[in-house]
Tab-separated table of C-alpha atoms in Angstrom:
chain	number	residue	atom	x	y	z
A	526	MET	CA	-0.139	-45.514	-27.587
A	527	LEU	CA	0.175	-41.711	-27.410
A	528	VAL	CA	-2.393	-39.726	-25.384
A	529	LYS	CA	-2.603	-35.998	-24.671
A	530	THR	CA	-4.208	-34.318	-21.689
A	531	PHE	CA	-4.033	-30.700	-20.614
A	532	GLY	CA	-2.842	-29.114	-17.387
A	533	SER	CA	-1.771	-25.621	-16.400
A	534	THR	CA	1.054	-23.853	-14.610
A	535	VAL	CA	0.959	-20.470	-12.898
A	536	PHE	CA	3.493	-17.700	-13.557
A	537	GLY	CA	2.961	-14.643	-11.425
A	538	VAL	CA	-0.806	-14.363	-11.202
A	539	GLU	CA	-1.498	-15.699	-14.698
A	540	ALA	CA	-1.796	-19.296	-15.908
A	541	ILE	CA	-0.254	-20.982	-18.959
A	542	THR	CA	-1.811	-24.109	-20.447
A	543	ILE	CA	0.504	-27.126	-20.545
A	544	THR	CA	0.041	-30.123	-22.835
A	545	VAL	CA	0.721	-33.384	-20.988
A	546	GLU	CA	1.767	-36.026	-23.527
A	547	VAL	CA	2.163	-39.661	-22.443
A	548	ASN	CA	3.511	-42.339	-24.751
A	549	VAL	CA	3.443	-46.027	-23.761
A	550	SER	CA	5.646	-48.039	-26.107
A	551	MET	CA	8.025	-50.989	-26.282
A	552	GLY	CA	10.992	-50.812	-23.939
A	553	GLN	CA	11.584	-50.277	-20.239
A	554	GLY	CA	11.666	-47.428	-17.766
A	555	TYR	CA	9.702	-44.323	-16.860
A	556	SER	CA	10.832	-40.819	-17.711
A	557	ILE	CA	9.391	-37.316	-17.527
A	558	VAL	CA	10.735	-34.476	-19.684
A	559	GLY	CA	9.827	-30.853	-20.421
A	560	LEU	CA	11.823	-28.941	-17.789
A	561	PRO	CA	10.163	-30.445	-14.669
A	562	ASP	CA	11.350	-29.539	-11.178
A	563	VAL	CA	11.935	-32.122	-8.437
A	564	SER	CA	8.294	-32.258	-7.282
A	565	VAL	CA	7.114	-32.871	-10.869
A	566	ARG	CA	9.732	-35.584	-11.421
A	567	GLU	CA	8.510	-37.320	-8.257
A	568	SER	CA	5.027	-37.408	-9.765
A	569	LEU	CA	5.592	-40.795	-11.420
A	570	GLN	CA	6.178	-42.463	-8.037
A	571	ARG	CA	2.949	-41.021	-6.607
A	572	THR	CA	1.092	-41.853	-9.811
A	573	GLU	CA	2.283	-45.460	-9.845
A	574	SER	CA	1.241	-46.029	-6.243
A	575	ALA	CA	-2.206	-44.426	-6.760
A	576	ILE	CA	-2.813	-46.512	-9.887
A	577	LYS	CA	-1.821	-49.827	-8.282
A	578	THR	CA	-3.639	-49.156	-5.015
A	579	ASN	CA	-6.930	-48.786	-6.902
A	580	ASP	CA	-6.616	-52.014	-8.913
A	581	TYR	CA	-5.496	-50.434	-12.173
A	582	TYR	CA	-2.197	-51.519	-13.661
A	583	MET	CA	0.910	-49.500	-14.360
A	584	PRO	CA	2.441	-50.344	-17.764
A	585	ARG	CA	5.625	-52.404	-17.486
A	586	THR	CA	6.875	-51.039	-20.800
A	587	LYS	CA	8.470	-47.705	-21.619
A	588	VAL	CA	6.485	-44.670	-20.418
A	589	VAL	CA	7.557	-41.193	-21.540
A	590	VAL	CA	5.798	-38.109	-20.167
A	591	ASN	CA	6.385	-34.797	-21.947
A	592	LEU	CA	5.195	-31.453	-20.583
A	593	ALA	CA	4.973	-28.989	-23.460
A	594	PRO	CA	6.063	-26.305	-24.151
A	595	ALA	CA	9.389	-27.746	-23.020
A	596	ASP	CA	11.142	-24.404	-22.462
A	597	ILE	CA	8.882	-23.373	-19.544
A	598	LYS	CA	9.827	-24.655	-16.102
A	599	LYS	CA	7.095	-26.782	-14.520
A	600	THR	CA	6.803	-26.689	-10.745
A	601	GLY	CA	4.612	-28.221	-8.065
A	602	SER	CA	2.732	-31.456	-7.580
A	603	ALA	CA	-0.493	-30.464	-9.353
A	604	PHE	CA	0.481	-32.375	-12.523
A	605	ASP	CA	-0.058	-35.738	-10.758
A	606	LEU	CA	-3.690	-36.081	-11.833
A	607	PRO	CA	-3.324	-35.249	-15.573
A	608	ILE	CA	-0.283	-37.553	-15.777
A	609	ALA	CA	-2.152	-40.411	-14.064
A	610	VAL	CA	-5.186	-40.016	-16.323
A	611	ALA	CA	-2.998	-39.904	-19.418
A	612	VAL	CA	-1.138	-43.069	-18.343
A	613	LEU	CA	-4.445	-44.890	-17.821
A	614	ALA	CA	-5.739	-43.686	-21.180
A	615	ALA	CA	-2.507	-44.597	-22.996
A	616	SER	CA	-2.702	-48.107	-21.533
A	617	GLU	CA	-6.376	-48.336	-22.637
A	618	GLN	CA	-7.856	-48.378	-19.137
A	619	ILE	CA	-10.089	-45.338	-19.749
A	620	ALA	CA	-13.025	-45.359	-22.098
A	621	GLN	CA	-13.394	-42.506	-24.599
A	622	PRO	CA	-9.850	-41.077	-24.276
A	623	GLU	CA	-10.725	-38.623	-27.050
A	624	ARG	CA	-12.737	-36.611	-24.480
A	625	LEU	CA	-9.561	-35.693	-22.614
A	626	LYS	CA	-8.837	-32.866	-25.058
A	627	ASP	CA	-11.910	-30.955	-23.792
A	628	PHE	CA	-10.675	-30.591	-20.203
A	629	ILE	CA	-7.895	-29.083	-18.176
A	630	ILE	CA	-7.134	-31.455	-15.296
A	631	MET	CA	-5.142	-30.503	-12.193
A	632	GLY	CA	-4.622	-32.127	-8.813
A	633	GLU	CA	-2.072	-33.654	-6.471
A	634	LEU	CA	-2.394	-37.389	-5.810
A	635	SER	CA	-1.882	-39.181	-2.528
A	636	LEU	CA	-0.540	-42.733	-2.606
A	637	ASP	CA	-4.064	-44.103	-2.056
A	638	GLY	CA	-5.491	-42.133	-5.005
A	639	SER	CA	-7.168	-39.329	-3.062
A	640	VAL	CA	-6.834	-35.857	-4.593
A	641	GLN	CA	-5.230	-33.045	-2.611
A	642	PRO	CA	-5.801	-29.261	-3.075
A	643	ILE	CA	-3.675	-27.149	-5.406
A	644	LYS	CA	-2.610	-23.506	-5.639
A	645	GLY	CA	-3.836	-21.115	-8.313
A	646	ALA	CA	-7.169	-22.743	-9.194
A	647	LEU	CA	-8.765	-19.364	-10.010
A	648	PRO	CA	-6.199	-18.138	-12.605
A	649	ILE	CA	-6.197	-21.669	-14.103
A	650	ALA	CA	-9.977	-21.502	-14.499
A	651	ILE	CA	-9.793	-18.025	-16.060
A	652	GLN	CA	-7.228	-19.254	-18.599
A	653	ALA	CA	-9.297	-22.378	-19.351
A	654	ARG	CA	-12.314	-20.234	-20.201
A	655	LYS	CA	-10.159	-17.902	-22.280
A	656	GLU	CA	-8.954	-20.868	-24.368
A	657	ASN	CA	-12.506	-22.228	-24.769
A	658	PHE	CA	-12.065	-25.530	-22.923
A	659	TYR	CA	-15.333	-27.309	-22.191
A	660	GLY	CA	-14.461	-27.980	-18.578
A	661	LEU	CA	-11.960	-27.915	-15.736
A	662	ILE	CA	-11.392	-30.763	-13.271
A	663	VAL	CA	-9.831	-29.768	-9.938
A	664	PRO	CA	-9.676	-31.155	-6.384
A	665	LYS	CA	-12.923	-30.975	-4.444
A	666	ALA	CA	-11.398	-28.423	-2.058
A	667	ASN	CA	-10.803	-26.016	-4.980
A	668	GLU	CA	-14.118	-26.399	-6.817
A	669	ARG	CA	-15.832	-23.309	-5.377
A	670	GLU	CA	-12.782	-21.158	-6.031
A	671	ALA	CA	-12.602	-22.257	-9.688
A	672	GLY	CA	-16.406	-22.314	-9.996
A	673	MET	CA	-16.547	-18.511	-9.752
A	674	VAL	CA	-15.558	-18.390	-13.434
A	675	SER	CA	-18.708	-18.355	-15.557
A	676	GLN	CA	-19.161	-20.144	-18.891
A	677	LEU	CA	-16.903	-22.999	-17.785
A	678	ASN	CA	-17.955	-26.377	-16.383
A	679	VAL	CA	-15.962	-26.982	-13.198
A	680	TYR	CA	-15.932	-30.452	-11.646
A	681	GLY	CA	-14.503	-31.249	-8.226
A	682	VAL	CA	-13.066	-34.714	-7.540
A	683	SER	CA	-11.782	-36.183	-4.278
A	684	HIS	CA	-10.443	-39.483	-5.656
A	685	ILE	CA	-8.952	-40.767	-8.890
A	686	ASN	CA	-11.757	-43.353	-9.161
A	687	GLN	CA	-14.275	-40.505	-9.561
A	688	LEU	CA	-12.305	-39.137	-12.487
A	689	VAL	CA	-12.057	-42.516	-14.242
A	690	ALA	CA	-15.802	-43.016	-13.747
A	691	PHE	CA	-16.467	-39.541	-15.153
A	692	PHE	CA	-14.775	-40.362	-18.464
A	693	GLU	CA	-16.865	-43.509	-18.676
A	694	ASP	CA	-20.103	-41.746	-17.730
A	695	GLU	CA	-20.184	-37.924	-17.673
A	696	SER	CA	-23.343	-37.887	-15.562
A	697	SER	CA	-21.422	-39.348	-12.622
A	698	LEU	CA	-20.233	-35.806	-11.730
A	699	GLU	CA	-22.191	-32.577	-11.643
A	700	PRO	CA	-20.517	-29.233	-12.365
A	701	VAL	CA	-20.333	-26.977	-9.351
A	702	VAL	CA	-22.652	-23.967	-9.299
A	703	VAL	CA	-21.393	-20.886	-7.469
A	704	ASN	CA	-23.468	-17.752	-7.060
A	705	THR	CA	-20.580	-15.301	-7.303
A	706	ARG	CA	-22.573	-12.228	-6.333
A	707	GLU	CA	-24.168	-13.952	-3.356
A	708	ASP	CA	-20.759	-15.103	-2.117
A	709	PHE	CA	-19.387	-11.621	-2.729
A	710	PHE	CA	-22.001	-9.775	-0.666
A	711	GLU	CA	-22.192	-12.383	2.118
A	712	ASN	CA	-20.611	-11.166	5.377
A	713	GLN	CA	-19.044	-8.197	3.566
A	714	TYR	CA	-19.611	-5.927	6.574
A	715	ASP	CA	-19.241	-8.569	9.277
A	716	PHE	CA	-16.222	-7.452	11.334
A	717	ASP	CA	-15.070	-8.603	14.752
A	718	THR	CA	-13.817	-5.120	15.597
A	719	ASP	CA	-15.344	-1.648	15.453
A	720	PHE	CA	-14.179	1.923	15.949
A	721	ASN	CA	-16.636	2.414	18.805
A	722	ASP	CA	-14.436	0.023	20.817
A	723	VAL	CA	-11.825	2.808	20.928
A	724	LYS	CA	-12.460	5.427	23.601
A	725	GLY	CA	-11.052	8.885	23.039
A	726	GLN	CA	-8.393	9.392	20.340
A	727	GLU	CA	-10.824	11.384	18.197
A	728	ASN	CA	-7.988	13.153	16.363
A	729	ILE	CA	-6.437	9.793	15.434
A	730	LYS	CA	-9.774	8.479	14.209
A	731	ARG	CA	-10.099	11.613	12.088
A	732	ALA	CA	-6.649	10.995	10.584
A	733	LEU	CA	-7.493	7.380	9.772
A	734	GLU	CA	-10.792	8.491	8.236
A	735	ILE	CA	-8.837	10.829	5.938
A	736	ALA	CA	-6.405	8.020	5.130
A	737	ALA	CA	-9.273	5.672	4.246
A	738	ALA	CA	-11.083	8.306	2.179
A	739	GLY	CA	-8.075	9.017	-0.044
A	740	ALA	CA	-6.169	5.688	0.208
A	741	HIS	CA	-3.294	7.519	1.911
A	742	ASN	CA	-0.386	5.921	3.742
A	743	ALA	CA	-0.151	6.756	7.447
A	744	ILE	CA	2.232	6.345	10.373
A	745	LEU	CA	1.176	6.480	14.032
A	746	ILE	CA	3.848	7.603	16.515
A	747	GLY	CA	3.246	7.381	20.233
A	748	PRO	CA	4.195	5.721	23.538
A	749	PRO	CA	3.409	2.082	24.394
A	750	GLY	CA	-0.224	1.481	25.273
A	751	ALA	CA	-1.563	4.584	23.533
A	752	GLY	CA	-3.694	2.471	21.169
A	753	LYS	CA	-1.702	2.581	17.916
A	754	THR	CA	-2.156	-1.094	17.042
A	755	MET	CA	-5.758	-1.130	18.210
A	756	LEU	CA	-6.613	1.778	15.908
A	757	ALA	CA	-4.715	0.386	12.926
A	758	LYS	CA	-6.440	-3.005	13.149
A	759	ARG	CA	-9.805	-1.267	12.883
A	760	LEU	CA	-8.921	0.603	9.704
A	761	PRO	CA	-10.387	-2.106	7.379
A	762	THR	CA	-13.794	-1.615	9.034
A	763	ILE	CA	-14.075	1.927	7.620
A	764	LEU	CA	-12.676	1.243	4.150
A	765	PRO	CA	-15.101	1.118	1.210
A	766	PRO	CA	-16.143	-2.449	0.328
A	767	LEU	CA	-14.302	-4.218	-2.462
A	768	SER	CA	-15.767	-3.984	-5.938
A	769	LEU	CA	-16.358	-7.319	-7.685
A	770	GLN	CA	-13.322	-6.780	-9.940
A	771	GLU	CA	-11.127	-5.889	-6.953
A	772	ALA	CA	-12.356	-9.019	-5.166
A	773	LEU	CA	-11.438	-11.196	-8.160
A	774	ASP	CA	-7.967	-9.619	-8.427
A	775	THR	CA	-7.370	-10.084	-4.701
A	776	THR	CA	-8.644	-13.658	-4.742
A	777	LYS	CA	-6.350	-14.504	-7.657
A	778	ILE	CA	-3.267	-13.412	-5.677
A	779	HIS	CA	-4.315	-15.332	-2.552
A	780	SER	CA	-5.094	-18.366	-4.718
A	781	VAL	CA	-1.613	-18.358	-6.270
A	782	ALA	CA	-0.042	-18.020	-2.806
A	783	GLY	CA	-2.162	-20.869	-1.420
A	784	LYS	CA	-3.729	-18.582	1.202
A	785	LEU	CA	-7.383	-19.370	0.451
A	786	ALA	CA	-9.176	-21.649	2.895
A	787	ALA	CA	-10.512	-24.973	1.593
A	788	ASN	CA	-13.926	-24.746	-0.092
A	789	SER	CA	-13.778	-20.942	-0.120
A	790	SER	CA	-14.560	-18.747	-3.097
A	791	LEU	CA	-14.183	-14.970	-3.230
A	792	VAL	CA	-12.192	-12.799	-0.865
A	793	ASN	CA	-14.955	-10.312	-0.049
A	794	LYS	CA	-13.179	-8.154	2.553
A	795	ARG	CA	-10.150	-5.968	2.099
A	796	PRO	CA	-6.997	-7.816	3.206
A	797	PHE	CA	-5.177	-6.768	6.352
A	798	ARG	CA	-1.605	-8.089	6.447
A	799	SER	CA	0.594	-7.588	9.502
A	800	PRO	CA	3.996	-9.273	9.023
A	801	HIS	CA	6.354	-9.624	11.977
A	802	HIS	CA	9.381	-7.323	12.065
A	803	THR	CA	11.680	-10.321	11.403
A	804	VAL	CA	10.224	-10.691	7.877
A	805	SER	CA	12.804	-11.030	5.087
A	806	ASP	CA	13.055	-8.905	1.931
A	807	MET	CA	11.800	-11.800	-0.183
A	808	ALA	CA	8.862	-12.588	2.099
A	809	LEU	CA	7.770	-8.953	2.013
A	810	VAL	CA	8.024	-8.140	-1.699
A	811	GLY	CA	7.861	-11.662	-3.156
A	812	GLY	CA	10.325	-13.853	-4.993
A	813	GLY	CA	12.036	-17.207	-4.567
A	814	GLY	CA	13.222	-19.807	-7.059
A	815	ASN	CA	9.610	-20.176	-8.167
A	816	PRO	CA	8.521	-16.557	-7.554
A	817	GLN	CA	5.555	-16.202	-5.221
A	818	PRO	CA	3.689	-13.048	-4.151
A	819	GLY	CA	4.957	-11.429	-0.948
A	820	GLU	CA	3.135	-9.618	1.832
A	821	ILE	CA	2.797	-6.394	-0.159
A	822	SER	CA	0.958	-8.283	-2.923
A	823	LEU	CA	-1.183	-10.221	-0.443
A	824	ALA	CA	-2.216	-6.778	0.868
A	825	HIS	CA	-3.303	-5.699	-2.650
A	826	ASN	CA	-6.523	-3.625	-2.405
A	827	GLY	CA	-6.147	-3.677	1.378
A	828	VAL	CA	-3.876	-2.637	4.235
A	829	LEU	CA	-0.261	-3.537	5.021
A	830	PHE	CA	0.376	-2.842	8.713
A	831	LEU	CA	3.973	-2.646	9.930
A	832	ASP	CA	3.965	-2.568	13.721
A	833	GLU	CA	7.078	-1.110	15.388
A	834	LEU	CA	8.493	0.166	12.100
A	835	PRO	CA	12.085	0.891	13.284
A	836	GLU	CA	12.480	-2.760	14.330
A	837	PHE	CA	12.241	-3.904	10.700
A	838	LYS	CA	15.542	-4.360	8.899
A	839	ARG	CA	16.422	-1.251	6.924
A	840	SER	CA	16.897	-3.271	3.739
A	841	VAL	CA	13.356	-4.644	4.117
A	842	LEU	CA	11.877	-1.155	4.397
A	843	GLU	CA	13.886	0.258	1.505
A	844	VAL	CA	12.643	-2.357	-0.983
A	845	MET	CA	9.118	-1.010	-0.442
A	846	ARG	CA	9.906	2.425	-1.809
A	847	GLN	CA	9.357	1.569	-5.465
A	848	PRO	CA	6.185	-0.577	-4.956
A	849	ILE	CA	4.611	2.225	-2.866
A	850	GLU	CA	5.017	4.621	-5.796
A	851	GLU	CA	4.251	2.275	-8.710
A	852	ARG	CA	1.647	0.026	-6.985
A	853	LYS	CA	3.281	-3.084	-8.429
A	854	VAL	CA	6.467	-5.095	-7.933
A	855	THR	CA	8.562	-6.723	-10.651
A	856	ILE	CA	10.491	-9.891	-9.790
A	857	SER	CA	13.304	-10.493	-12.289
A	858	ARG	CA	15.163	-13.762	-12.750
A	859	ALA	CA	17.612	-14.966	-15.387
A	860	ARG	CA	14.888	-16.855	-17.284
A	861	MET	CA	11.802	-14.836	-16.411
A	862	SER	CA	10.384	-11.546	-15.220
A	863	LEU	CA	7.104	-11.538	-13.296
A	864	GLU	CA	4.911	-8.677	-12.153
A	865	PHE	CA	2.739	-8.815	-9.053
A	866	PRO	CA	0.195	-6.094	-8.231
A	867	ALA	CA	0.830	-4.235	-4.955
A	868	ASN	CA	-1.761	-1.484	-4.607
A	869	PHE	CA	-1.911	-1.313	-0.816
A	870	MET	CA	-2.338	1.242	1.948
A	871	LEU	CA	0.718	1.306	4.174
A	872	VAL	CA	-0.059	1.896	7.851
A	873	ALA	CA	2.863	1.831	10.274
A	874	SER	CA	3.305	2.419	13.978
A	875	MET	CA	6.352	3.213	16.082
A	876	ASN	CA	7.431	4.478	19.483
A	877	PRO	CA	8.890	8.004	19.511
A	878	CYS	CA	12.162	6.758	21.002
A	879	ALA	CA	13.847	3.633	22.353
A	880	CYS	CA	12.282	3.951	25.824
A	881	GLY	CA	8.961	4.979	24.292
A	882	PHE	CA	8.198	8.067	26.394
A	883	TYR	CA	9.564	11.027	24.427
A	884	ASN	CA	6.922	13.828	24.483
A	885	HIS	CA	4.825	11.826	26.968
A	886	PRO	CA	2.604	14.181	29.028
A	887	GLU	CA	3.272	12.376	32.343
A	888	LYS	CA	6.363	10.150	32.076
A	889	ASP	CA	9.918	11.284	31.480
A	890	CYS	CA	12.023	10.059	28.589
A	891	THR	CA	15.153	8.237	29.820
A	892	CYS	CA	16.968	8.258	26.475
A	893	PRO	CA	20.372	10.039	26.375
A	894	ALA	CA	20.950	13.121	24.243
A	895	GLY	CA	20.636	12.450	20.535
A	896	ALA	CA	19.017	9.044	21.056
A	897	VAL	CA	15.587	10.198	19.845
A	898	GLN	CA	16.973	11.368	16.521
A	899	LYS	CA	19.073	8.202	16.250
A	900	TYR	CA	15.977	6.065	16.820
A	901	LEU	CA	14.012	7.962	14.175
A	902	ASN	CA	16.945	7.617	11.772
A	903	LYS	CA	16.249	3.881	11.613
A	904	VAL	CA	13.466	4.850	9.205
A	905	SER	CA	14.871	6.601	6.150
A	906	GLY	CA	13.742	10.050	5.104
A	907	PRO	CA	12.695	8.900	1.591
A	908	LEU	CA	10.378	6.291	3.121
A	909	LEU	CA	8.851	8.814	5.551
A	910	ASP	CA	8.312	11.170	2.604
A	911	ARG	CA	6.181	8.490	0.952
A	912	ILE	CA	3.894	8.317	3.982
A	913	ASP	CA	1.174	10.954	3.636
A	914	LEU	CA	-0.039	11.243	7.237
A	915	HIS	CA	2.294	11.457	10.251
A	916	VAL	CA	0.083	11.273	13.322
A	917	GLU	CA	1.164	11.665	16.949
A	918	VAL	CA	-0.798	9.384	19.291
A	919	THR	CA	-1.037	10.464	22.940
A	920	PRO	CA	-2.222	8.321	25.892
A	921	VAL	CA	-5.910	8.269	26.749
A	922	SER	CA	-6.998	9.791	30.070
A	923	PHE	CA	-9.231	7.988	32.564
A	924	ASN	CA	-12.188	10.261	31.819
A	925	GLU	CA	-11.999	9.318	28.135
A	926	LEU	CA	-11.802	5.631	29.027
A	927	ASN	CA	-14.963	5.892	31.130
A	928	THR	CA	-17.431	4.085	28.851
A	929	SER	CA	-20.466	5.265	30.798
A	930	THR	CA	-19.979	8.891	29.750
A	931	ASN	CA	-18.298	8.620	26.336
A	932	LYS	CA	-19.894	7.185	23.225
A	933	SER	CA	-17.760	6.808	20.117
A	934	GLU	CA	-18.834	6.788	16.487
A	935	ASN	CA	-19.130	3.289	15.081
A	936	SER	CA	-17.326	2.103	11.963
A	937	ALA	CA	-20.484	2.075	9.816
A	938	THR	CA	-21.016	5.825	10.332
A	939	ILE	CA	-17.421	6.657	9.455
A	940	ARG	CA	-17.451	4.231	6.515
A	941	HIS	CA	-20.487	5.999	5.055
A	942	ARG	CA	-18.549	9.287	4.905
A	943	VAL	CA	-15.540	7.517	3.410
A	944	ILE	CA	-17.685	5.920	0.687
A	945	GLN	CA	-19.166	9.329	-0.181
A	946	ALA	CA	-15.669	10.830	-0.510
A	947	ARG	CA	-14.513	7.913	-2.657
A	948	ALA	CA	-17.578	8.381	-4.912
A	949	ILE	CA	-16.477	11.984	-5.555
A	950	GLN	CA	-13.010	10.713	-6.483
A	951	THR	CA	-14.403	7.997	-8.757
A	952	GLN	CA	-16.296	10.679	-10.660
A	953	ARG	CA	-13.206	12.928	-10.758
A	954	TYR	CA	-10.898	10.253	-12.170
A	955	GLN	CA	-13.317	8.520	-14.531
A	956	ASN	CA	-11.224	9.708	-17.499
A	957	HIS	CA	-7.918	8.781	-15.834
A	958	PRO	CA	-7.402	4.992	-16.127
A	959	GLY	CA	-5.475	3.511	-13.218
A	960	THR	CA	-6.323	6.347	-10.811
A	961	TYR	CA	-9.115	5.704	-8.321
A	962	ALA	CA	-8.207	7.771	-5.260
A	963	ASN	CA	-6.439	11.016	-4.393
A	964	ALA	CA	-3.310	9.253	-3.153
A	965	GLN	CA	-2.748	7.877	-6.682
A	966	MET	CA	-2.689	11.256	-8.422
A	967	SER	CA	0.202	11.853	-10.799
A	968	SER	CA	2.149	15.131	-10.803
A	969	LYS	CA	0.237	16.321	-13.868
A	970	GLN	CA	-3.126	15.527	-12.256
A	971	LEU	CA	-1.978	17.245	-9.081
A	972	ARG	CA	-1.391	20.526	-10.932
A	973	GLU	CA	-4.788	20.313	-12.607
A	974	ILE	CA	-6.868	19.245	-9.605
A	975	CYS	CA	-5.203	20.747	-6.514
A	976	VAL	CA	-5.354	24.452	-7.351
A	977	LEU	CA	-4.789	26.733	-4.351
A	978	SER	CA	-5.913	30.275	-3.661
A	979	SER	CA	-3.320	32.970	-2.941
A	980	VAL	CA	-3.997	32.563	0.809
A	981	GLY	CA	-3.482	28.811	0.540
A	982	GLU	CA	-0.247	29.235	-1.411
A	983	ALA	CA	1.135	31.615	1.220
A	984	LEU	CA	0.167	29.204	4.013
A	985	LEU	CA	1.827	26.256	2.299
A	986	LYS	CA	4.976	28.233	1.515
A	987	LYS	CA	5.365	29.230	5.137
A	988	ALA	CA	4.877	25.618	6.283
A	989	MET	CA	7.423	24.320	3.755
A	990	GLU	CA	10.042	26.784	4.987
A	991	ARG	CA	9.383	26.287	8.695
A	992	LEU	CA	9.209	22.466	8.630
A	993	ASN	CA	11.913	22.116	5.960
A	994	LEU	CA	9.708	19.787	3.917
A	995	SER	CA	10.741	18.058	0.694
A	996	ALA	CA	9.094	18.421	-2.717
A	997	ARG	CA	7.499	15.000	-2.230
A	998	ALA	CA	6.020	16.163	1.086
A	999	TYR	CA	4.589	19.184	-0.792
A	1000	ASP	CA	2.750	16.798	-3.110
A	1001	ARG	CA	1.516	14.722	-0.186
A	1002	ILE	CA	0.090	17.766	1.572
A	1003	LEU	CA	-1.840	18.744	-1.541
A	1004	LYS	CA	-3.242	15.226	-1.961
A	1005	VAL	CA	-4.325	15.017	1.672
A	1006	SER	CA	-5.911	18.472	1.555
A	1007	ARG	CA	-7.873	17.403	-1.532
A	1008	THR	CA	-9.196	14.411	0.425
A	1009	ILE	CA	-10.160	16.599	3.379
A	1010	ALA	CA	-12.057	18.864	0.981
A	1011	ASP	CA	-13.834	15.817	-0.475
A	1012	LEU	CA	-14.907	14.696	3.001
A	1013	ALA	CA	-16.275	18.196	3.572
A	1014	GLY	CA	-18.053	18.164	0.208
A	1015	SER	CA	-16.069	21.190	-0.948
A	1016	GLU	CA	-15.267	21.698	-4.619
A	1017	ASN	CA	-12.181	23.788	-3.822
A	1018	ILE	CA	-9.307	23.313	-1.390
A	1019	LEU	CA	-9.842	25.935	1.310
A	1020	PRO	CA	-7.141	27.249	3.703
A	1021	GLU	CA	-8.629	25.252	6.611
A	1022	HIS	CA	-8.316	22.029	4.579
A	1023	LEU	CA	-4.697	22.870	3.827
A	1024	ALA	CA	-3.968	23.727	7.460
A	1025	GLU	CA	-5.298	20.361	8.631
A	1026	ALA	CA	-3.215	18.549	6.003
A	1027	ILE	CA	-0.069	20.426	7.078
A	1028	GLN	CA	-0.467	19.344	10.705
A	1029	TYR	CA	-0.192	15.731	9.564
A	1030	ARG	CA	3.409	16.454	8.475
A	1031	SER	CA	4.383	17.746	11.924
A	1032	LEU	CA	6.351	14.584	12.657
A	1033	ASP	CA	8.718	15.097	9.743
A	1034	ARG	CA	12.393	14.726	10.539
A	1035	ALA	CA	13.179	18.449	10.860
A	1036	GLY	CA	10.549	19.132	13.501
A	1037	TRP	CA	10.067	15.932	15.453
A	1038	ALA	CA	13.216	15.448	17.506
A	1039	GLY	CA	14.356	19.059	17.721
């Protein structure tokens, strides 16, 4: 008997529906075809054990499983459940097998028949709704994630017996109901950290506020213990909240990567990813035999923090240059080409030299001549050019650390100003699809939006000549000055806005190490 069920496989961040055909006929042996990988081929062993353990019988005749279309590689263990159900239906152990065509079924089986979580439940659910399936059956741990998709009945199962009972009596399972908006707004502003924890460093807080307001990349350079990491980790607390569409896009990436916690639904806070400096090229940008999103994609709509930037391998840093500009990364293989979104804010920190005390107000640098420039050379000029704000972090004095006399602004106050600046930019770019913040301006938009007065032009020209800045740095200064003007509520870029933007390029290569 031939029976068809439907599953799904994920490529990039999108899902493709797979037809699972099982034919039980005269003969001997089990086989699975349709370009399966090793984990899919092992499915028949798990399926057989789960079926026998729960007092069903595995056909002792010929069983052929075909995963169509046959020219697409199938990976992972999530095809266990649709294969098991199809085998039971083909051997007439499931009532009403004709109902199978209305559902996409996905899940990994344990040997005792329990159903384990899968990756990519959200994009699978989106594709199921797009193709007008009546319902989706997933592991219980993934039901809330998939249940965010409206107009689709999502059922969570924890054991194969529940699924068999469901096809005998549909009322045995209830579709999950997820209030997407309630989940989205819940704990959206609940952070463990706050900017008022940081004493002093008002100029650094100002720089990070500008970075947040315009989605600019930033690098913090200073001695050990100056607070670079502490400040960077608090950046998400002043970023505007995710929109619902941004939350769905972010959740889809984390779902595909298997980074969502069990029984979770939407990612409602901007991601903050901080990979160790030993990270590989592939782990950072994504890839592998079955390409998976890397750290830059997991930071989509959030922050990628690279602590101690010069300690990262140069090859790792260089592969980021294109994604920073294009806000996406393309992974090419012989048989496929996948695109992962990578619209992130890059925030990096580094010591000024190997010993860490170059330009320190109290301690002497012990590095030999030329060592400071050599240390900075570990980070390429083209990468530094792509970082909008270069900020020097100095140590905090005792008086500033004295909490009884100094009160710092909290994150909510700063975030309010950032949201207002972003609202101005949303209005400005409403007719420019794909551009949402000043940092994303194209060269054409830059010429139209960042118009300088004659005084401003003279100021910028002098700065370009004195600091020996590149053309890309010129663009960055204009973008940052536009953000500073937005924070001030100014329609035009004034000389004082430009002057503040120029000071954030003071750590460029020509002026930093002499």
